Amino acid sequence: MEKIIEERIVLCSNIGNAVYERLSLADKVFFVVDENTYKYCFPLIEANLKHVDYQVLTLESGEEFKSINAINFIWQKMSESKATRFSIVVNLGGGVICDIGGFAAATFKRGLQFINIPTTLLAQVDASVGGKLGFNFNGLKNEIGLFCKPHEVLIDYKFLETLDEKEINSGFAEMIKHSVISGKKHFDELYSIEKLLANDPLLHKAINTSISIKSSIVSNDFNENGVRKVLNLGHTFAHAFESLYARYGEDITHGKAVAAGLICAAFLSTQIDNMLEISEMKKIESLIMRFFSKIEISDSDVPQLIELMQHDKKNNGEIMFTIIKKLGDVTYNKKFADTQVVSALKYYINL
Ligand SMILES: NC(=O)c1ccc[n+]([C@@H]2O[C@H](COP(=O)([O-])OP(=O)(O)OC[C@H]3O[C@@H](n4cnc5c(N)ncnc54)[C@H](O)[C@@H]3O)[C@@H](O)[C@H]2O)c1
Ligand SMILES: [Zn+2]
């Protein structure tokens, strides 16, 4: 059984069948996986591939391997196997695999078709939808990349069952972001979820809504010239937190950084006239704090964080923010003085 969530995004109850049906016209198929998705996710598909000419390309998992070396590895394997324009790449994994596998496919022989099968919550509601592809370069996240839509995105909630708690939480941060952008109805839907359980129908329903929100924003501004920037909500802060953690050689999930970033962005949003009311900020904050412990940053990190935000490639030297007028009304390209950004960071640190 399949259900179309949005154009080219399909909810599948039998992922093995769904994949098989899509590969019948391909001369060769390349599955891009990492060692975890090979172990936990590929077995749900493998039995259906008896008549398919396929290869599995296994990358090392983790953000540090989202590099040109991984792209090179995929290109090399496809070239050795004489992949043609009739070959298909299937990205089976989280955001890292979807970003890398998509980039490798979209650039090989000027573009092979690729299908995303996102296996983390973050990839299902965010990374696999929207056609942003790329890899990290020169110490900068997603420095090289392009926009190119996947041929299809296949969603199966079953994959979520082998994710650990921190990965489920990570994706939930992006869902919270989508709910703040879309409005009270979806926000309240998330608020009613007490615990994140991979097999909870409430979560499944919320995933569909979240995908639709992202997809509809992207369809109005694929190349991110305008309205798509609302999706950067919380991310100017989040990217700085991630870079700071990287400097210290410590791990942080993207979602955990986004959760903290959303709190800072909500605070910033209360600092201009006629913007977010404190009561709404507190509501957003309380939903986030229910699922995320605070990240460890202190006053002495603030100057570095400001410097990192100034260098964020989306900021052109000036720190621009997406901010919240109220639930369901988010605006972008707002400039703030460094002192206001410092106050937002200090607000978070002192929570
Ligand atoms: N392209 C976009 O629009 C977009 C949007 C948001 C994030 N991203 C990118 O996505 C990446 C983060 O994605 P992520 O959080 O999915 O990280 P990830 O791909 O690193 O996956 C997280 C971990 O979960 C493991 N894993 C994946 N699926 C599993 C499963 N079903 N069971 C058990 N383990 C599993 C992976 O091996 C990895 O160790 C970042 O690189 C970010 O830049 C891209
Ligand atoms: Zn994000």
mmCIF file of C-alpha atoms and ligand atoms in Angstrom:
data_model
loop_
_atom_site.group_PDB
_atom_site.id
_atom_site.type_symbol
_atom_site.label_atom_id
_atom_site.label_comp_id
_atom_site.label_asym_id
_atom_site.label_seq_id
_atom_site.Cartn_x
_atom_site.Cartn_y
_atom_site.Cartn_z
ATOM 1 C CA MET A 1 0.000 0.000 0.000
ATOM 2 C CA GLU A 2 1.242 3.432 -0.915
ATOM 3 C CA LYS A 3 -0.083 6.870 -0.099
ATOM 4 C CA ILE A 4 1.075 10.083 -1.724
ATOM 5 C CA ILE A 5 1.968 12.620 0.943
ATOM 6 C CA GLU A 6 3.073 15.315 -1.491
ATOM 7 C CA GLU A 7 4.215 15.321 -5.095
ATOM 8 C CA ARG A 8 7.009 12.712 -5.391
ATOM 9 C CA ILE A 9 6.858 11.882 -1.674
ATOM 10 C CA VAL A 10 5.253 8.523 -1.039
ATOM 11 C CA LEU A 11 4.380 6.777 2.190
ATOM 12 C CA CYS A 12 5.037 3.038 1.814
ATOM 13 C CA SER A 13 3.821 0.181 3.953
ATOM 14 C CA ASN A 14 5.960 -2.356 2.081
ATOM 15 C CA ILE A 15 9.215 -0.620 1.304
ATOM 16 C CA GLY A 16 10.791 -3.678 -0.338
ATOM 17 C CA ASN A 17 8.035 -3.870 -2.948
ATOM 18 C CA ALA A 18 7.949 -0.146 -3.417
ATOM 19 C CA VAL A 19 11.656 -0.044 -4.196
ATOM 20 C CA TYR A 20 11.533 -3.042 -6.516
ATOM 21 C CA GLU A 21 8.698 -1.504 -8.563
ATOM 22 C CA ARG A 22 10.741 1.618 -9.163
ATOM 23 C CA LEU A 23 13.841 -0.143 -10.386
ATOM 24 C CA SER A 24 12.414 -2.169 -13.266
ATOM 25 C CA LEU A 25 13.657 0.232 -15.977
ATOM 26 C CA ALA A 26 17.120 0.817 -14.522
ATOM 27 C CA ASP A 27 20.121 -0.882 -16.132
ATOM 28 C CA LYS A 28 22.092 -0.710 -12.857
ATOM 29 C CA VAL A 29 21.214 0.358 -9.368
ATOM 30 C CA PHE A 30 23.545 1.800 -6.742
ATOM 31 C CA PHE A 31 22.433 1.756 -3.136
ATOM 32 C CA VAL A 32 24.287 4.331 -1.070
ATOM 33 C CA VAL A 33 24.256 3.351 2.609
ATOM 34 C CA ASP A 34 26.386 3.709 5.716
ATOM 35 C CA GLU A 35 27.326 0.795 7.947
ATOM 36 C CA ASN A 36 24.288 1.345 10.179
ATOM 37 C CA THR A 37 21.720 1.639 7.447
ATOM 38 C CA TYR A 38 23.274 -1.369 5.735
ATOM 39 C CA LYS A 39 22.790 -3.331 8.937
ATOM 40 C CA TYR A 40 19.376 -2.042 10.038
ATOM 41 C CA CYS A 41 17.627 -0.815 6.903
ATOM 42 C CA PHE A 42 18.921 -2.680 3.871
ATOM 43 C CA PRO A 43 17.498 -6.040 5.083
ATOM 44 C CA LEU A 44 13.978 -4.598 4.681
ATOM 45 C CA ILE A 45 14.658 -4.266 0.965
ATOM 46 C CA GLU A 46 17.203 -6.933 0.076
ATOM 47 C CA ALA A 47 14.787 -9.830 -0.424
ATOM 48 C CA ASN A 48 12.995 -7.881 -3.173
ATOM 49 C CA LEU A 49 16.158 -7.306 -5.214
ATOM 50 C CA LYS A 50 16.718 -10.819 -6.598
ATOM 51 C CA HIS A 51 16.195 -9.704 -10.207
ATOM 52 C CA VAL A 52 17.897 -6.341 -9.909
ATOM 53 C CA ASP A 53 21.467 -5.628 -11.044
ATOM 54 C CA TYR A 54 22.614 -3.683 -8.005
ATOM 55 C CA GLN A 55 25.637 -2.759 -5.946
ATOM 56 C CA VAL A 56 25.765 -1.529 -2.399
ATOM 57 C CA LEU A 57 28.169 1.359 -1.787
ATOM 58 C CA THR A 58 28.846 1.587 1.925
ATOM 59 C CA LEU A 59 30.183 4.802 3.407
ATOM 60 C CA GLU A 60 31.392 5.389 6.935
ATOM 61 C CA SER A 61 28.642 6.946 9.038
ATOM 62 C CA GLY A 62 28.922 10.398 10.525
ATOM 63 C CA GLU A 63 29.139 14.055 9.622
ATOM 64 C CA GLU A 64 32.957 13.933 9.455
ATOM 65 C CA PHE A 65 32.682 11.599 6.459
ATOM 66 C CA LYS A 66 30.398 13.970 4.557
ATOM 67 C CA SER A 67 33.314 14.922 2.383
ATOM 68 C CA ILE A 68 34.683 14.969 -1.141
ATOM 69 C CA ASN A 69 36.279 11.577 -0.379
ATOM 70 C CA ALA A 70 32.849 10.009 -0.007
ATOM 71 C CA ILE A 71 31.696 11.609 -3.262
ATOM 72 C CA ASN A 72 34.868 10.433 -4.970
ATOM 73 C CA PHE A 73 34.266 6.891 -3.718
ATOM 74 C CA ILE A 74 30.744 6.847 -5.208
ATOM 75 C CA TRP A 75 31.843 8.380 -8.532
ATOM 76 C CA GLN A 76 34.715 5.886 -8.711
ATOM 77 C CA LYS A 77 32.441 2.881 -8.139
ATOM 78 C CA MET A 78 29.863 4.116 -10.637
ATOM 79 C CA SER A 79 32.531 4.794 -13.208
ATOM 80 C CA GLU A 80 34.166 1.356 -12.737
ATOM 81 C CA SER A 81 30.755 -0.285 -13.095
ATOM 82 C CA LYS A 82 30.011 1.747 -16.223
ATOM 83 C CA ALA A 83 26.925 3.416 -14.856
ATOM 84 C CA THR A 84 24.835 5.072 -17.565
ATOM 85 C CA ARG A 85 22.131 7.709 -17.690
ATOM 86 C CA PHE A 86 19.705 4.777 -17.212
ATOM 87 C CA SER A 87 21.225 3.841 -13.875
ATOM 88 C CA ILE A 88 19.556 4.838 -10.618
ATOM 89 C CA VAL A 89 21.058 5.787 -7.266
ATOM 90 C CA VAL A 90 19.064 4.907 -4.162
ATOM 91 C CA ASN A 91 20.080 6.758 -1.024
ATOM 92 C CA LEU A 92 19.177 4.674 1.991
ATOM 93 C CA GLY A 93 20.113 6.567 5.109
ATOM 94 C CA GLY A 94 19.969 9.722 7.133
ATOM 95 C CA GLY A 95 20.645 13.274 6.034
ATOM 96 C CA VAL A 96 24.325 12.623 5.418
ATOM 97 C CA ILE A 97 23.660 9.801 2.960
ATOM 98 C CA CYS A 98 20.836 11.676 1.210
ATOM 99 C CA ASP A 99 23.011 14.802 0.814
ATOM 100 C CA ILE A 100 26.103 12.924 -0.403
ATOM 101 C CA GLY A 101 24.410 10.263 -2.522
ATOM 102 C CA GLY A 102 22.177 12.878 -4.109
ATOM 103 C CA PHE A 103 25.136 15.117 -4.955
ATOM 104 C CA ALA A 104 27.131 12.239 -6.431
ATOM 105 C CA ALA A 105 24.138 11.162 -8.535
ATOM 106 C CA ALA A 106 23.141 14.657 -9.653
ATOM 107 C CA THR A 107 26.649 15.386 -10.942
ATOM 108 C CA PHE A 108 27.627 12.022 -12.469
ATOM 109 C CA LYS A 109 27.286 12.129 -16.274
ATOM 110 C CA ARG A 110 25.422 15.419 -15.769
ATOM 111 C CA GLY A 111 22.842 13.765 -13.586
ATOM 112 C CA LEU A 112 21.496 10.317 -12.794
ATOM 113 C CA GLN A 113 18.087 9.786 -11.286
ATOM 114 C CA PHE A 114 18.153 9.271 -7.553
ATOM 115 C CA ILE A 115 15.577 8.100 -5.051
ATOM 116 C CA ASN A 116 15.788 8.995 -1.376
ATOM 117 C CA ILE A 117 14.747 6.523 1.279
ATOM 118 C CA PRO A 118 15.299 8.522 4.451
ATOM 119 C CA THR A 119 15.887 6.364 7.506
ATOM 120 C CA THR A 120 16.214 8.955 10.272
ATOM 121 C CA LEU A 121 13.407 11.166 11.490
ATOM 122 C CA LEU A 122 15.464 14.212 10.518
ATOM 123 C CA ALA A 123 15.922 12.953 6.998
ATOM 124 C CA GLN A 124 12.242 12.000 6.643
ATOM 125 C CA VAL A 125 10.862 15.394 7.636
ATOM 126 C CA ASP A 126 13.668 17.562 6.364
ATOM 127 C CA ALA A 127 16.893 16.467 4.662
ATOM 128 C CA SER A 128 15.401 14.164 2.032
ATOM 129 C CA VAL A 129 12.779 16.723 1.024
ATOM 130 C CA GLY A 130 13.717 19.866 -0.842
ATOM 131 C CA GLY A 131 16.590 18.934 -3.134
ATOM 132 C CA LYS A 132 19.520 20.507 -1.295
ATOM 133 C CA LEU A 133 22.554 18.295 -1.878
ATOM 134 C CA GLY A 134 26.168 18.635 -0.940
ATOM 135 C CA PHE A 135 29.081 17.993 1.353
ATOM 136 C CA ASN A 136 31.384 19.718 3.826
ATOM 137 C CA PHE A 137 34.553 21.341 2.533
ATOM 138 C CA ASN A 138 37.437 23.265 4.039
ATOM 139 C CA GLY A 139 35.956 22.901 7.517
ATOM 140 C CA LEU A 140 32.662 24.468 6.396
ATOM 141 C CA LYS A 141 29.343 22.653 6.503
ATOM 142 C CA ASN A 142 27.610 22.062 3.172
ATOM 143 C CA GLU A 143 30.100 24.415 1.501
ATOM 144 C CA ILE A 144 29.825 22.639 -1.859
ATOM 145 C CA GLY A 145 26.438 21.655 -3.180
ATOM 146 C CA LEU A 146 23.563 22.211 -5.504
ATOM 147 C CA PHE A 147 19.801 22.132 -5.736
ATOM 148 C CA CYS A 148 18.370 19.102 -7.506
ATOM 149 C CA LYS A 149 15.145 17.277 -6.754
ATOM 150 C CA PRO A 150 15.138 13.558 -6.044
ATOM 151 C CA HIS A 151 13.061 11.574 -8.479
ATOM 152 C CA GLU A 152 11.067 10.294 -5.506
ATOM 153 C CA VAL A 153 11.206 10.120 -1.731
ATOM 154 C CA LEU A 154 9.931 6.921 -0.143
ATOM 155 C CA ILE A 155 8.909 7.114 3.492
ATOM 156 C CA ASP A 156 8.557 4.120 5.786
ATOM 157 C CA TYR A 157 8.160 4.735 9.529
ATOM 158 C CA LYS A 158 9.533 1.242 10.242
ATOM 159 C CA PHE A 159 13.066 2.548 9.790
ATOM 160 C CA LEU A 160 12.622 4.757 12.835
ATOM 161 C CA GLU A 161 12.362 1.730 15.121
ATOM 162 C CA THR A 162 16.112 1.104 15.175
ATOM 163 C CA LEU A 163 17.073 4.727 15.784
ATOM 164 C CA ASP A 164 18.399 5.638 19.181
ATOM 165 C CA GLU A 165 16.668 8.256 21.295
ATOM 166 C CA LYS A 166 19.062 11.054 20.469
ATOM 167 C CA GLU A 167 18.476 10.618 16.737
ATOM 168 C CA ILE A 168 14.692 10.602 17.102
ATOM 169 C CA ASN A 169 14.954 13.753 19.200
ATOM 170 C CA SER A 170 17.174 15.343 16.594
ATOM 171 C CA GLY A 171 14.492 15.051 13.926
ATOM 172 C CA PHE A 172 11.831 16.254 16.307
ATOM 173 C CA ALA A 173 13.602 19.628 16.579
ATOM 174 C CA GLU A 174 13.010 20.216 12.872
ATOM 175 C CA MET A 175 9.378 19.192 13.346
ATOM 176 C CA ILE A 176 9.045 21.783 16.110
ATOM 177 C CA LYS A 177 10.561 24.341 13.727
ATOM 178 C CA HIS A 178 8.037 23.417 11.027
ATOM 179 C CA SER A 179 5.205 23.714 13.531
ATOM 180 C CA VAL A 180 6.285 27.209 14.610
ATOM 181 C CA ILE A 181 6.335 28.219 10.945
ATOM 182 C CA SER A 182 2.981 26.645 10.115
ATOM 183 C CA GLY A 183 0.898 27.650 13.118
ATOM 184 C CA LYS A 184 -0.976 26.734 16.249
ATOM 185 C CA LYS A 185 -2.752 23.627 14.904
ATOM 186 C CA HIS A 186 0.392 21.642 14.150
ATOM 187 C CA PHE A 187 2.207 23.132 17.128
ATOM 188 C CA ASP A 188 -0.562 21.858 19.436
ATOM 189 C CA GLU A 189 -0.405 18.472 17.679
ATOM 190 C CA LEU A 190 3.266 18.227 18.669
ATOM 191 C CA TYR A 191 2.532 19.573 22.120
ATOM 192 C CA SER A 192 0.179 16.632 22.698
ATOM 193 C CA ILE A 193 2.983 14.111 22.093
ATOM 194 C CA GLU A 194 4.354 13.130 25.479
ATOM 195 C CA LYS A 195 7.116 10.790 24.493
ATOM 196 C CA LEU A 196 8.779 10.139 21.160
ATOM 197 C CA LEU A 197 8.058 6.537 20.225
ATOM 198 C CA ALA A 198 8.915 5.322 16.742
ATOM 199 C CA ASN A 199 5.687 3.331 16.428
ATOM 200 C CA ASP A 200 3.307 5.976 17.784
ATOM 201 C CA PRO A 201 0.518 6.809 15.271
ATOM 202 C CA LEU A 202 0.415 10.369 16.656
ATOM 203 C CA LEU A 203 4.052 10.789 15.684
ATOM 204 C CA HIS A 204 3.387 9.259 12.256
ATOM 205 C CA LYS A 205 0.563 11.706 11.596
ATOM 206 C CA ALA A 206 2.788 14.572 12.689
ATOM 207 C CA ILE A 207 5.575 13.366 10.366
ATOM 208 C CA ASN A 208 3.211 13.577 7.377
ATOM 209 C CA THR A 209 2.186 17.100 8.342
ATOM 210 C CA SER A 210 5.796 18.099 8.838
ATOM 211 C CA ILE A 211 6.778 16.779 5.405
ATOM 212 C CA SER A 212 3.885 18.662 3.806
ATOM 213 C CA ILE A 213 4.906 21.907 5.490
ATOM 214 C CA LYS A 214 8.487 21.650 4.283
ATOM 215 C CA SER A 215 7.462 20.510 0.836
ATOM 216 C CA SER A 216 5.013 23.343 0.283
ATOM 217 C CA ILE A 217 7.517 25.999 1.364
ATOM 218 C CA VAL A 218 10.164 24.520 -0.929
ATOM 219 C CA SER A 219 7.773 24.355 -3.879
ATOM 220 C CA ASN A 220 7.209 28.107 -3.595
ATOM 221 C CA ASP A 221 10.921 28.961 -3.645
ATOM 222 C CA PHE A 222 13.086 26.024 -4.698
ATOM 223 C CA ASN A 223 16.333 28.008 -5.002
ATOM 224 C CA GLU A 224 15.925 29.807 -1.702
ATOM 225 C CA ASN A 225 15.718 33.349 -3.014
ATOM 226 C CA GLY A 226 13.041 34.352 -0.566
ATOM 227 C CA VAL A 227 10.345 32.563 1.382
ATOM 228 C CA ARG A 228 12.321 29.306 1.774
ATOM 229 C CA LYS A 229 14.518 31.240 4.203
ATOM 230 C CA VAL A 230 11.810 30.788 6.850
ATOM 231 C CA LEU A 231 13.204 27.251 7.144
ATOM 232 C CA ASN A 232 16.409 28.767 8.521
ATOM 233 C CA LEU A 233 14.562 29.562 11.727
ATOM 234 C CA GLY A 234 16.930 28.819 14.627
ATOM 235 C CA HIS A 235 19.683 27.777 12.236
ATOM 236 C CA THR A 236 21.974 30.808 12.379
ATOM 237 C CA PHE A 237 22.411 30.035 16.057
ATOM 238 C CA ALA A 238 22.401 26.270 15.478
ATOM 239 C CA HIS A 239 25.206 26.357 12.910
ATOM 240 C CA ALA A 240 27.325 28.423 15.288
ATOM 241 C CA PHE A 241 26.689 25.904 18.101
ATOM 242 C CA GLU A 242 27.638 23.022 15.814
ATOM 243 C CA SER A 243 30.830 24.773 14.699
ATOM 244 C CA LEU A 244 31.740 25.589 18.294
ATOM 245 C CA TYR A 245 31.261 21.954 19.329
ATOM 246 C CA ALA A 246 33.370 20.884 16.342
ATOM 247 C CA ARG A 247 36.175 23.231 17.484
ATOM 248 C CA TYR A 248 36.096 21.538 20.878
ATOM 249 C CA GLY A 249 36.043 18.134 19.174
ATOM 250 C CA GLU A 250 32.681 17.302 20.725
ATOM 251 C CA ASP A 251 29.574 15.800 19.173
ATOM 252 C CA ILE A 252 26.182 17.430 18.991
ATOM 253 C CA THR A 253 23.255 16.329 16.873
ATOM 254 C CA HIS A 254 21.986 18.865 14.360
ATOM 255 C CA GLY A 255 18.567 18.766 16.001
ATOM 256 C CA LYS A 256 19.899 19.447 19.455
ATOM 257 C CA ALA A 257 21.677 22.515 18.079
ATOM 258 C CA VAL A 258 18.463 23.540 16.283
ATOM 259 C CA ALA A 259 16.450 23.142 19.488
ATOM 260 C CA ALA A 260 18.794 25.524 21.307
ATOM 261 C CA GLY A 261 18.811 27.833 18.261
ATOM 262 C CA LEU A 262 15.017 27.995 18.240
ATOM 263 C CA ILE A 263 14.994 29.173 21.842
ATOM 264 C CA CYS A 264 17.529 31.910 21.022
ATOM 265 C CA ALA A 265 15.596 32.915 17.891
ATOM 266 C CA ALA A 266 12.351 33.044 19.874
ATOM 267 C CA PHE A 267 13.990 35.303 22.458
ATOM 268 C CA LEU A 268 15.365 37.540 19.705
ATOM 269 C CA SER A 269 11.871 37.690 18.247
ATOM 270 C CA THR A 270 10.554 39.268 21.445
ATOM 271 C CA GLN A 271 13.111 42.083 21.215
ATOM 272 C CA ILE A 272 11.469 44.139 18.470
ATOM 273 C CA ASP A 273 8.211 46.078 18.752
ATOM 274 C CA ASN A 274 5.064 44.174 17.824
ATOM 275 C CA MET A 275 6.884 40.881 17.584
ATOM 276 C CA LEU A 276 6.554 37.625 19.478
ATOM 277 C CA GLU A 277 4.729 37.807 22.787
ATOM 278 C CA ILE A 278 6.599 36.513 25.814
ATOM 279 C CA SER A 279 3.794 34.011 26.528
ATOM 280 C CA GLU A 280 4.207 32.432 23.061
ATOM 281 C CA MET A 281 7.974 32.384 23.434
ATOM 282 C CA LYS A 282 7.544 30.533 26.725
ATOM 283 C CA LYS A 283 5.223 28.015 25.088
ATOM 284 C CA ILE A 284 7.745 27.286 22.343
ATOM 285 C CA GLU A 285 10.487 27.081 24.955
ATOM 286 C CA SER A 286 8.503 24.671 27.122
ATOM 287 C CA LEU A 287 7.862 22.275 24.227
ATOM 288 C CA ILE A 288 11.568 22.286 23.393
ATOM 289 C CA MET A 289 12.713 21.878 26.990
ATOM 290 C CA ARG A 290 10.414 18.843 27.367
ATOM 291 C CA PHE A 291 12.480 16.964 24.788
ATOM 292 C CA PHE A 292 15.916 18.572 24.899
ATOM 293 C CA SER A 293 18.340 19.179 27.723
ATOM 294 C CA LYS A 294 20.307 22.400 27.419
ATOM 295 C CA ILE A 295 23.483 22.407 25.385
ATOM 296 C CA GLU A 296 26.661 23.286 27.214
ATOM 297 C CA ILE A 297 27.753 26.770 26.319
ATOM 298 C CA SER A 298 28.956 29.506 28.634
ATOM 299 C CA ASP A 299 29.525 33.276 28.649
ATOM 300 C CA SER A 300 33.127 32.761 27.544
ATOM 301 C CA ASP A 301 31.874 31.121 24.303
ATOM 302 C CA VAL A 302 29.764 34.128 23.296
ATOM 303 C CA PRO A 303 32.437 36.083 21.323
ATOM 304 C CA GLN A 304 33.311 32.967 19.315
ATOM 305 C CA LEU A 305 29.651 32.287 18.623
ATOM 306 C CA ILE A 306 29.141 35.832 17.327
ATOM 307 C CA GLU A 307 32.194 35.477 15.085
ATOM 308 C CA LEU A 308 30.885 32.141 13.763
ATOM 309 C CA MET A 309 27.496 33.664 12.976
ATOM 310 C CA GLN A 310 29.135 36.514 11.063
ATOM 311 C CA HIS A 311 30.888 33.956 8.884
ATOM 312 C CA ASP A 312 27.858 31.769 8.250
ATOM 313 C CA LYS A 313 27.642 31.665 4.443
ATOM 314 C CA LYS A 314 23.971 32.573 4.484
ATOM 315 C CA ASN A 315 24.747 35.856 6.207
ATOM 316 C CA ASN A 316 27.021 37.799 3.807
ATOM 317 C CA GLY A 317 29.004 39.203 6.723
ATOM 318 C CA GLU A 318 25.910 40.684 8.392
ATOM 319 C CA ILE A 319 24.037 38.475 10.794
ATOM 320 C CA MET A 320 20.549 37.989 9.400
ATOM 321 C CA PHE A 321 17.861 36.108 11.258
ATOM 322 C CA THR A 322 14.589 34.433 10.587
ATOM 323 C CA ILE A 323 12.275 35.427 13.388
ATOM 324 C CA ILE A 324 8.838 34.675 14.713
ATOM 325 C CA LYS A 325 6.069 37.279 14.736
ATOM 326 C CA LYS A 326 3.681 34.738 16.195
ATOM 327 C CA LEU A 327 3.031 31.016 15.766
ATOM 328 C CA GLY A 328 2.358 30.576 12.056
ATOM 329 C CA ASP A 329 3.915 33.891 11.049
ATOM 330 C CA VAL A 330 7.660 33.858 10.513
ATOM 331 C CA THR A 331 9.720 36.449 8.682
ATOM 332 C CA TYR A 332 13.280 36.441 7.323
ATOM 333 C CA ASN A 333 16.270 38.687 6.576
ATOM 334 C CA LYS A 334 16.005 40.600 9.844
ATOM 335 C CA LYS A 335 19.208 42.288 10.938
ATOM 336 C CA PHE A 336 20.063 42.637 14.605
ATOM 337 C CA ALA A 337 22.804 44.459 16.452
ATOM 338 C CA ASP A 338 25.457 42.184 17.956
ATOM 339 C CA THR A 339 24.369 43.320 21.429
ATOM 340 C CA GLN A 340 20.873 41.893 20.819
ATOM 341 C CA VAL A 341 22.311 38.600 19.620
ATOM 342 C CA VAL A 342 24.524 38.485 22.699
ATOM 343 C CA SER A 343 21.419 38.995 24.885
ATOM 344 C CA ALA A 344 19.698 36.062 23.178
ATOM 345 C CA LEU A 345 22.706 33.813 23.814
ATOM 346 C CA LYS A 346 22.891 34.956 27.428
ATOM 347 C CA TYR A 347 19.166 34.378 27.860
ATOM 348 C CA TYR A 348 19.711 30.762 26.788
ATOM 349 C CA ILE A 349 22.823 30.304 28.929
ATOM 350 C CA ASN A 350 20.940 31.529 32.011
ATOM 351 C CA LEU A 351 17.800 29.450 31.446
HETATM 352 N N1 LIG B 1 19.561 18.655 2.446
HETATM 353 C C1 LIG B 1 18.842 19.241 3.367
HETATM 354 O O1 LIG B 1 17.884 19.963 3.093
HETATM 355 C C2 LIG B 1 19.201 18.994 4.791
HETATM 356 C C3 LIG B 1 18.340 19.419 5.821
HETATM 357 C C4 LIG B 1 18.678 19.122 7.120
HETATM 358 C C5 LIG B 1 19.845 18.430 7.398
HETATM 359 N N2 LIG B 1 20.658 18.069 6.392
HETATM 360 C C6 LIG B 1 21.889 17.338 6.651
HETATM 361 O O2 LIG B 1 21.543 16.108 7.253
HETATM 362 C C7 LIG B 1 22.630 15.656 8.060
HETATM 363 C C8 LIG B 1 22.082 15.145 9.364
HETATM 364 O O3 LIG B 1 21.204 14.093 9.088
HETATM 365 P P1 LIG B 1 20.895 12.944 10.165
HETATM 366 O O4 LIG B 1 20.591 13.568 11.461
HETATM 367 O O5 LIG B 1 19.901 12.048 9.544
HETATM 368 O O6 LIG B 1 22.328 12.280 10.362
HETATM 369 P P2 LIG B 1 23.034 10.948 9.814
HETATM 370 O O7 LIG B 1 22.749 10.736 8.398
HETATM 371 O O8 LIG B 1 24.449 11.079 10.221
HETATM 372 O O9 LIG B 1 22.336 9.793 10.666
HETATM 373 C C9 LIG B 1 22.494 9.767 12.054
HETATM 374 C C10 LIG B 1 22.994 8.406 12.552
HETATM 375 O O10 LIG B 1 21.922 7.471 12.486
HETATM 376 C C11 LIG B 1 22.350 6.287 11.806
HETATM 377 N N3 LIG B 1 21.138 5.745 11.199
HETATM 378 C C12 LIG B 1 20.477 6.215 10.129
HETATM 379 N N4 LIG B 1 19.316 5.551 9.961
HETATM 380 C C13 LIG B 1 19.265 4.605 10.928
HETATM 381 C C14 LIG B 1 18.294 3.646 11.299
HETATM 382 N N5 LIG B 1 17.128 3.540 10.661
HETATM 383 N N6 LIG B 1 18.569 2.854 12.353
HETATM 384 C C15 LIG B 1 19.731 2.995 13.053
HETATM 385 N N7 LIG B 1 20.664 3.900 12.785
HETATM 386 C C16 LIG B 1 20.428 4.717 11.719
HETATM 387 C C17 LIG B 1 23.413 6.757 10.853
HETATM 388 O O11 LIG B 1 24.263 5.716 10.489
HETATM 389 C C18 LIG B 1 24.121 7.811 11.707
HETATM 390 O O12 LIG B 1 25.025 7.184 12.572
HETATM 391 C C19 LIG B 1 23.580 16.824 8.192
HETATM 392 O O13 LIG B 1 24.705 16.597 7.402
HETATM 393 C C20 LIG B 1 22.783 18.014 7.637
HETATM 394 O O14 LIG B 1 23.618 18.979 7.023
HETATM 395 C C21 LIG B 1 20.358 18.321 5.101
HETATM 396 ZN ZN ZN B 2 18.202 21.820 10.069
#
